[in-house]
Amino acid sequence: MISLKEKYKDYFKVGAAVNTRTIKSNSNLIIKHFNSITCENEMKVSSIAVGKDQYDFTAADEIVAFAIKNDLLVRGHTFVWHNQTPDWFFEGMDRKQLLERIKSYITLVGNRYREQVFCWDVVNEAIEDKADTVLRRSKWVDILGERFMDDIFRIAKEILPEKKLFYNDYNETNPAKRVKIYNTIKAMKDRGVPVDGIGMQCHSSIYGPYADELKETIELYASLGIQIHITELDVSLFEFGDHSRIEKPDAKLLDKQAKIYEDYFKIFREYKEIIECVTLWGVADDYTWLDNFPARNRKNWPLLFDEENNPKEAFYRIINF
Ligand code: HAH
């Protein structure tokens, strides 16, 4: 069977989110089909900065060693986020102190994985979903101020000048949200802030967003003269907010999913000049974060390979072109 990364070698890198379990349970698939990986959780601040001046690199090191051994690149995910960052990181910090703290954190982690990590999600999900606000309220904004992303990207560029630095977000095709993302990144670029690309997470479902919405969004972001990465692609079988269950997906559902993947990848190929990397948020349906989100313990089947690690209809549709 042809491999994804082979098929797409003239288009973009193909990546998958992994963790310390899946690099074992899905290792054959990862090695055969992908040339980039992202740590699902292991490079998040809460995984590494386990206590004040206490760092645990065990899991991230294990995954990076797997990447080195198998010649895979790594997307770094993520430095600054309102989520999965311990409270003590902010406690008693004024602006100057927090900037110092994040600077030494980025230095420590950025340097440790310098060889293998080719880009970083420097800031994750800073834009608000609700229509009336632009910036999401967070400790970062509270302490550093409205232009905290300027500071963070400048610091990251100083430490990691040779790496591509990304702003990453979800609901990125939503018409109101994408304009806010566009305006924010545009204003940063106009101020000379070193942001190299936008990460479109692409957590989707068979109910959308559809390829035309994706295309409009890619066009909009690309007009900023930056790169785009698809960073967390998966296609849920449930509409967002629907917490119902199914026993096993039937051919009709899997066909709908395959059609979404097919349409998406057609667009991705069209924009290969600006899309450098397309990453799926998992490897195979035997493990996906969507088994616990947004409904706990509700099985989902959002990826290209099934629970037995065999290719699904979606896989065939994206390699047959
Ligand atoms: C992403 N948030 C995060 O970037 C990633 O780090 C995490 O492992 C999973 C998903 C997505 C998200 C969403 O789709 C809906 C609401 C909040 C966050």
PDB file of N, CA and C in Angstrom, residues 115-162:
ATOM      1  N   GLU A 115      17.020  20.609  17.643  1.00  0.00           N
ATOM      2  CA  GLU A 115      17.374  19.787  16.486  1.00  0.00           C
ATOM      3  C   GLU A 115      16.159  19.293  15.722  1.00  0.00           C
ATOM      4  N   GLN A 116      15.149  18.832  16.454  1.00  0.00           N
ATOM      5  CA  GLN A 116      14.062  18.105  15.809  1.00  0.00           C
ATOM      6  C   GLN A 116      12.819  18.945  15.527  1.00  0.00           C
ATOM      7  N   VAL A 117      12.607  19.985  16.330  1.00  0.00           N
ATOM      8  CA  VAL A 117      11.385  20.790  16.176  1.00  0.00           C
ATOM      9  C   VAL A 117      11.598  21.830  15.075  1.00  0.00           C
ATOM     10  N   PHE A 118      10.758  21.806  14.049  1.00  0.00           N
ATOM     11  CA  PHE A 118      10.967  22.748  12.927  1.00  0.00           C
ATOM     12  C   PHE A 118      10.091  23.983  13.013  1.00  0.00           C
ATOM     13  N   CYS A 119       9.091  23.972  13.882  1.00  0.00           N
ATOM     14  CA  CYS A 119       8.248  25.157  14.047  1.00  0.00           C
ATOM     15  C   CYS A 119       7.560  25.061  15.404  1.00  0.00           C
ATOM     16  N   TRP A 120       7.091  26.181  15.902  1.00  0.00           N
ATOM     17  CA  TRP A 120       6.409  26.177  17.195  1.00  0.00           C
ATOM     18  C   TRP A 120       5.057  26.879  17.109  1.00  0.00           C
ATOM     19  N   ASP A 121       4.054  26.320  17.752  1.00  0.00           N
ATOM     20  CA  ASP A 121       2.839  27.071  18.045  1.00  0.00           C
ATOM     21  C   ASP A 121       3.198  27.947  19.239  1.00  0.00           C
ATOM     22  N   VAL A 122       3.528  29.198  18.949  1.00  0.00           N
ATOM     23  CA  VAL A 122       4.013  30.089  20.013  1.00  0.00           C
ATOM     24  C   VAL A 122       2.853  30.527  20.903  1.00  0.00           C
ATOM     25  N   VAL A 123       1.736  30.860  20.269  1.00  0.00           N
ATOM     26  CA  VAL A 123       0.524  31.201  21.029  1.00  0.00           C
ATOM     27  C   VAL A 123      -0.634  30.361  20.491  1.00  0.00           C
ATOM     28  N   ASN A 124      -1.394  29.804  21.416  1.00  0.00           N
ATOM     29  CA  ASN A 124      -2.531  28.955  21.052  1.00  0.00           C
ATOM     30  C   ASN A 124      -3.846  29.602  21.532  1.00  0.00           C
ATOM     31  N   GLU A 125      -4.803  29.739  20.646  1.00  0.00           N
ATOM     32  CA  GLU A 125      -6.196  30.057  20.998  1.00  0.00           C
ATOM     33  C   GLU A 125      -6.388  31.344  21.801  1.00  0.00           C
ATOM     34  N   ALA A 126      -5.775  32.426  21.350  1.00  0.00           N
ATOM     35  CA  ALA A 126      -5.881  33.703  22.092  1.00  0.00           C
ATOM     36  C   ALA A 126      -7.102  34.521  21.687  1.00  0.00           C
ATOM     37  N   ILE A 127      -7.765  34.116  20.602  1.00  0.00           N
ATOM     38  CA  ILE A 127      -8.919  34.897  20.122  1.00  0.00           C
ATOM     39  C   ILE A 127     -10.220  34.305  20.670  1.00  0.00           C
ATOM     40  N   GLU A 128     -11.099  35.210  21.100  1.00  0.00           N
ATOM     41  CA  GLU A 128     -12.371  34.830  21.729  1.00  0.00           C
ATOM     42  C   GLU A 128     -13.379  34.324  20.685  1.00  0.00           C
ATOM     43  N   ASP A 129     -14.191  33.328  21.088  1.00  0.00           N
ATOM     44  CA  ASP A 129     -15.240  32.826  20.204  1.00  0.00           C
ATOM     45  C   ASP A 129     -16.448  33.756  20.150  1.00  0.00           C
ATOM     46  N   LYS A 130     -16.793  34.322  21.291  1.00  0.00           N
ATOM     47  CA  LYS A 130     -17.980  35.199  21.334  1.00  0.00           C
ATOM     48  C   LYS A 130     -17.759  36.416  20.465  1.00  0.00           C
ATOM     49  N   ALA A 131     -18.799  36.770  19.732  1.00  0.00           N
ATOM     50  CA  ALA A 131     -18.659  37.770  18.673  1.00  0.00           C
ATOM     51  C   ALA A 131     -18.230  39.150  19.163  1.00  0.00           C
ATOM     52  N   ASP A 132     -18.628  39.535  20.386  1.00  0.00           N
ATOM     53  CA  ASP A 132     -18.406  40.927  20.794  1.00  0.00           C
ATOM     54  C   ASP A 132     -17.016  41.230  21.353  1.00  0.00           C
ATOM     55  N   THR A 133     -16.176  40.206  21.515  1.00  0.00           N
ATOM     56  CA  THR A 133     -14.839  40.437  22.068  1.00  0.00           C
ATOM     57  C   THR A 133     -13.786  39.903  21.108  1.00  0.00           C
ATOM     58  N   VAL A 134     -12.657  40.566  21.061  1.00  0.00           N
ATOM     59  CA  VAL A 134     -11.590  40.070  20.187  1.00  0.00           C
ATOM     60  C   VAL A 134     -10.676  39.111  20.949  1.00  0.00           C
ATOM     61  N   LEU A 135     -10.054  39.612  22.016  1.00  0.00           N
ATOM     62  CA  LEU A 135      -9.098  38.780  22.751  1.00  0.00           C
ATOM     63  C   LEU A 135      -9.791  37.972  23.824  1.00  0.00           C
ATOM     64  N   ARG A 136      -9.419  36.711  23.947  1.00  0.00           N
ATOM     65  CA  ARG A 136      -9.905  35.892  25.041  1.00  0.00           C
ATOM     66  C   ARG A 136      -9.298  36.394  26.359  1.00  0.00           C
ATOM     67  N   ARG A 137     -10.128  36.494  27.362  1.00  0.00           N
ATOM     68  CA  ARG A 137      -9.639  36.879  28.680  1.00  0.00           C
ATOM     69  C   ARG A 137      -8.749  35.764  29.231  1.00  0.00           C
ATOM     70  N   SER A 138      -7.566  36.090  29.702  1.00  0.00           N
ATOM     71  CA  SER A 138      -6.664  35.073  30.264  1.00  0.00           C
ATOM     72  C   SER A 138      -5.666  35.736  31.195  1.00  0.00           C
ATOM     73  N   LYS A 139      -4.936  34.932  31.923  1.00  0.00           N
ATOM     74  CA  LYS A 139      -3.881  35.461  32.797  1.00  0.00           C
ATOM     75  C   LYS A 139      -2.836  36.202  31.963  1.00  0.00           C
ATOM     76  N   TRP A 140      -2.603  35.700  30.756  1.00  0.00           N
ATOM     77  CA  TRP A 140      -1.612  36.339  29.878  1.00  0.00           C
ATOM     78  C   TRP A 140      -2.010  37.779  29.585  1.00  0.00           C
ATOM     79  N   VAL A 141      -3.293  37.981  29.221  1.00  0.00           N
ATOM     80  CA  VAL A 141      -3.763  39.344  28.928  1.00  0.00           C
ATOM     81  C   VAL A 141      -3.774  40.177  30.200  1.00  0.00           C
ATOM     82  N   ASP A 142      -4.275  39.573  31.290  1.00  0.00           N
ATOM     83  CA  ASP A 142      -4.387  40.315  32.545  1.00  0.00           C
ATOM     84  C   ASP A 142      -3.036  40.855  32.991  1.00  0.00           C
ATOM     85  N   ILE A 143      -2.003  40.035  32.876  1.00  0.00           N
ATOM     86  CA  ILE A 143      -0.699  40.441  33.405  1.00  0.00           C
ATOM     87  C   ILE A 143       0.142  41.186  32.366  1.00  0.00           C
ATOM     88  N   LEU A 144       0.113  40.705  31.128  1.00  0.00           N
ATOM     89  CA  LEU A 144       1.005  41.311  30.120  1.00  0.00           C
ATOM     90  C   LEU A 144       0.342  42.422  29.316  1.00  0.00           C
ATOM     91  N   GLY A 145      -0.998  42.459  29.332  1.00  0.00           N
ATOM     92  CA  GLY A 145      -1.698  43.492  28.565  1.00  0.00           C
ATOM     93  C   GLY A 145      -2.158  42.988  27.204  1.00  0.00           C
ATOM     94  N   GLU A 146      -2.971  43.818  26.551  1.00  0.00           N
ATOM     95  CA  GLU A 146      -3.639  43.462  25.292  1.00  0.00           C
ATOM     96  C   GLU A 146      -2.668  43.057  24.173  1.00  0.00           C
ATOM     97  N   ARG A 147      -1.468  43.589  24.231  1.00  0.00           N
ATOM     98  CA  ARG A 147      -0.512  43.258  23.160  1.00  0.00           C
ATOM     99  C   ARG A 147       0.482  42.184  23.580  1.00  0.00           C
ATOM    100  N   PHE A 148       0.023  41.270  24.429  1.00  0.00           N
ATOM    101  CA  PHE A 148       0.951  40.251  24.947  1.00  0.00           C
ATOM    102  C   PHE A 148       1.549  39.388  23.842  1.00  0.00           C
ATOM    103  N   MET A 149       0.797  39.204  22.750  1.00  0.00           N
ATOM    104  CA  MET A 149       1.338  38.352  21.679  1.00  0.00           C
ATOM    105  C   MET A 149       2.557  38.996  21.019  1.00  0.00           C
ATOM    106  N   ASP A 150       2.568  40.329  20.947  1.00  0.00           N
ATOM    107  CA  ASP A 150       3.748  41.015  20.403  1.00  0.00           C
ATOM    108  C   ASP A 150       4.981  40.626  21.208  1.00  0.00           C
ATOM    109  N   ASP A 151       4.849  40.725  22.519  1.00  0.00           N
ATOM    110  CA  ASP A 151       5.978  40.411  23.400  1.00  0.00           C
ATOM    111  C   ASP A 151       6.422  38.972  23.224  1.00  0.00           C
ATOM    112  N   ILE A 152       5.451  38.066  23.228  1.00  0.00           N
ATOM    113  CA  ILE A 152       5.786  36.640  23.204  1.00  0.00           C
ATOM    114  C   ILE A 152       6.465  36.244  21.887  1.00  0.00           C
ATOM    115  N   PHE A 153       5.915  36.710  20.760  1.00  0.00           N
ATOM    116  CA  PHE A 153       6.530  36.362  19.477  1.00  0.00           C
ATOM    117  C   PHE A 153       7.930  36.975  19.346  1.00  0.00           C
ATOM    118  N   ARG A 154       8.095  38.183  19.881  1.00  0.00           N
ATOM    119  CA  ARG A 154       9.432  38.810  19.807  1.00  0.00           C
ATOM    120  C   ARG A 154      10.436  38.021  20.640  1.00  0.00           C
ATOM    121  N   ILE A 155      10.017  37.616  21.806  1.00  0.00           N
ATOM    122  CA  ILE A 155      10.902  36.819  22.669  1.00  0.00           C
ATOM    123  C   ILE A 155      11.244  35.500  21.981  1.00  0.00           C
ATOM    124  N   ALA A 156      10.221  34.841  21.435  1.00  0.00           N
ATOM    125  CA  ALA A 156      10.441  33.533  20.797  1.00  0.00           C
ATOM    126  C   ALA A 156      11.390  33.669  19.606  1.00  0.00           C
ATOM    127  N   LYS A 157      11.233  34.740  18.832  1.00  0.00           N
ATOM    128  CA  LYS A 157      12.091  34.929  17.658  1.00  0.00           C
ATOM    129  C   LYS A 157      13.546  35.165  18.071  1.00  0.00           C
ATOM    130  N   GLU A 158      13.703  35.893  19.162  1.00  0.00           N
ATOM    131  CA  GLU A 158      15.044  36.177  19.662  1.00  0.00           C
ATOM    132  C   GLU A 158      15.756  34.864  20.035  1.00  0.00           C
ATOM    133  N   ILE A 159      14.996  33.956  20.650  1.00  0.00           N
ATOM    134  CA  ILE A 159      15.585  32.702  21.118  1.00  0.00           C
ATOM    135  C   ILE A 159      15.698  31.681  19.989  1.00  0.00           C
ATOM    136  N   LEU A 160      14.698  31.669  19.111  1.00  0.00           N
ATOM    137  CA  LEU A 160      14.621  30.646  18.061  1.00  0.00           C
ATOM    138  C   LEU A 160      14.517  31.291  16.675  1.00  0.00           C
ATOM    139  N   PRO A 161      15.534  32.059  16.288  1.00  0.00           N
ATOM    140  CA  PRO A 161      15.417  32.850  15.055  1.00  0.00           C
ATOM    141  C   PRO A 161      15.215  32.002  13.798  1.00  0.00           C
ATOM    142  N   GLU A 162      15.684  30.760  13.822  1.00  0.00           N
ATOM    143  CA  GLU A 162      15.617  29.943  12.604  1.00  0.00           C
ATOM    144  C   GLU A 162      14.335  29.115  12.525  1.00  0.00           C
TER     145      GLU A 162
END
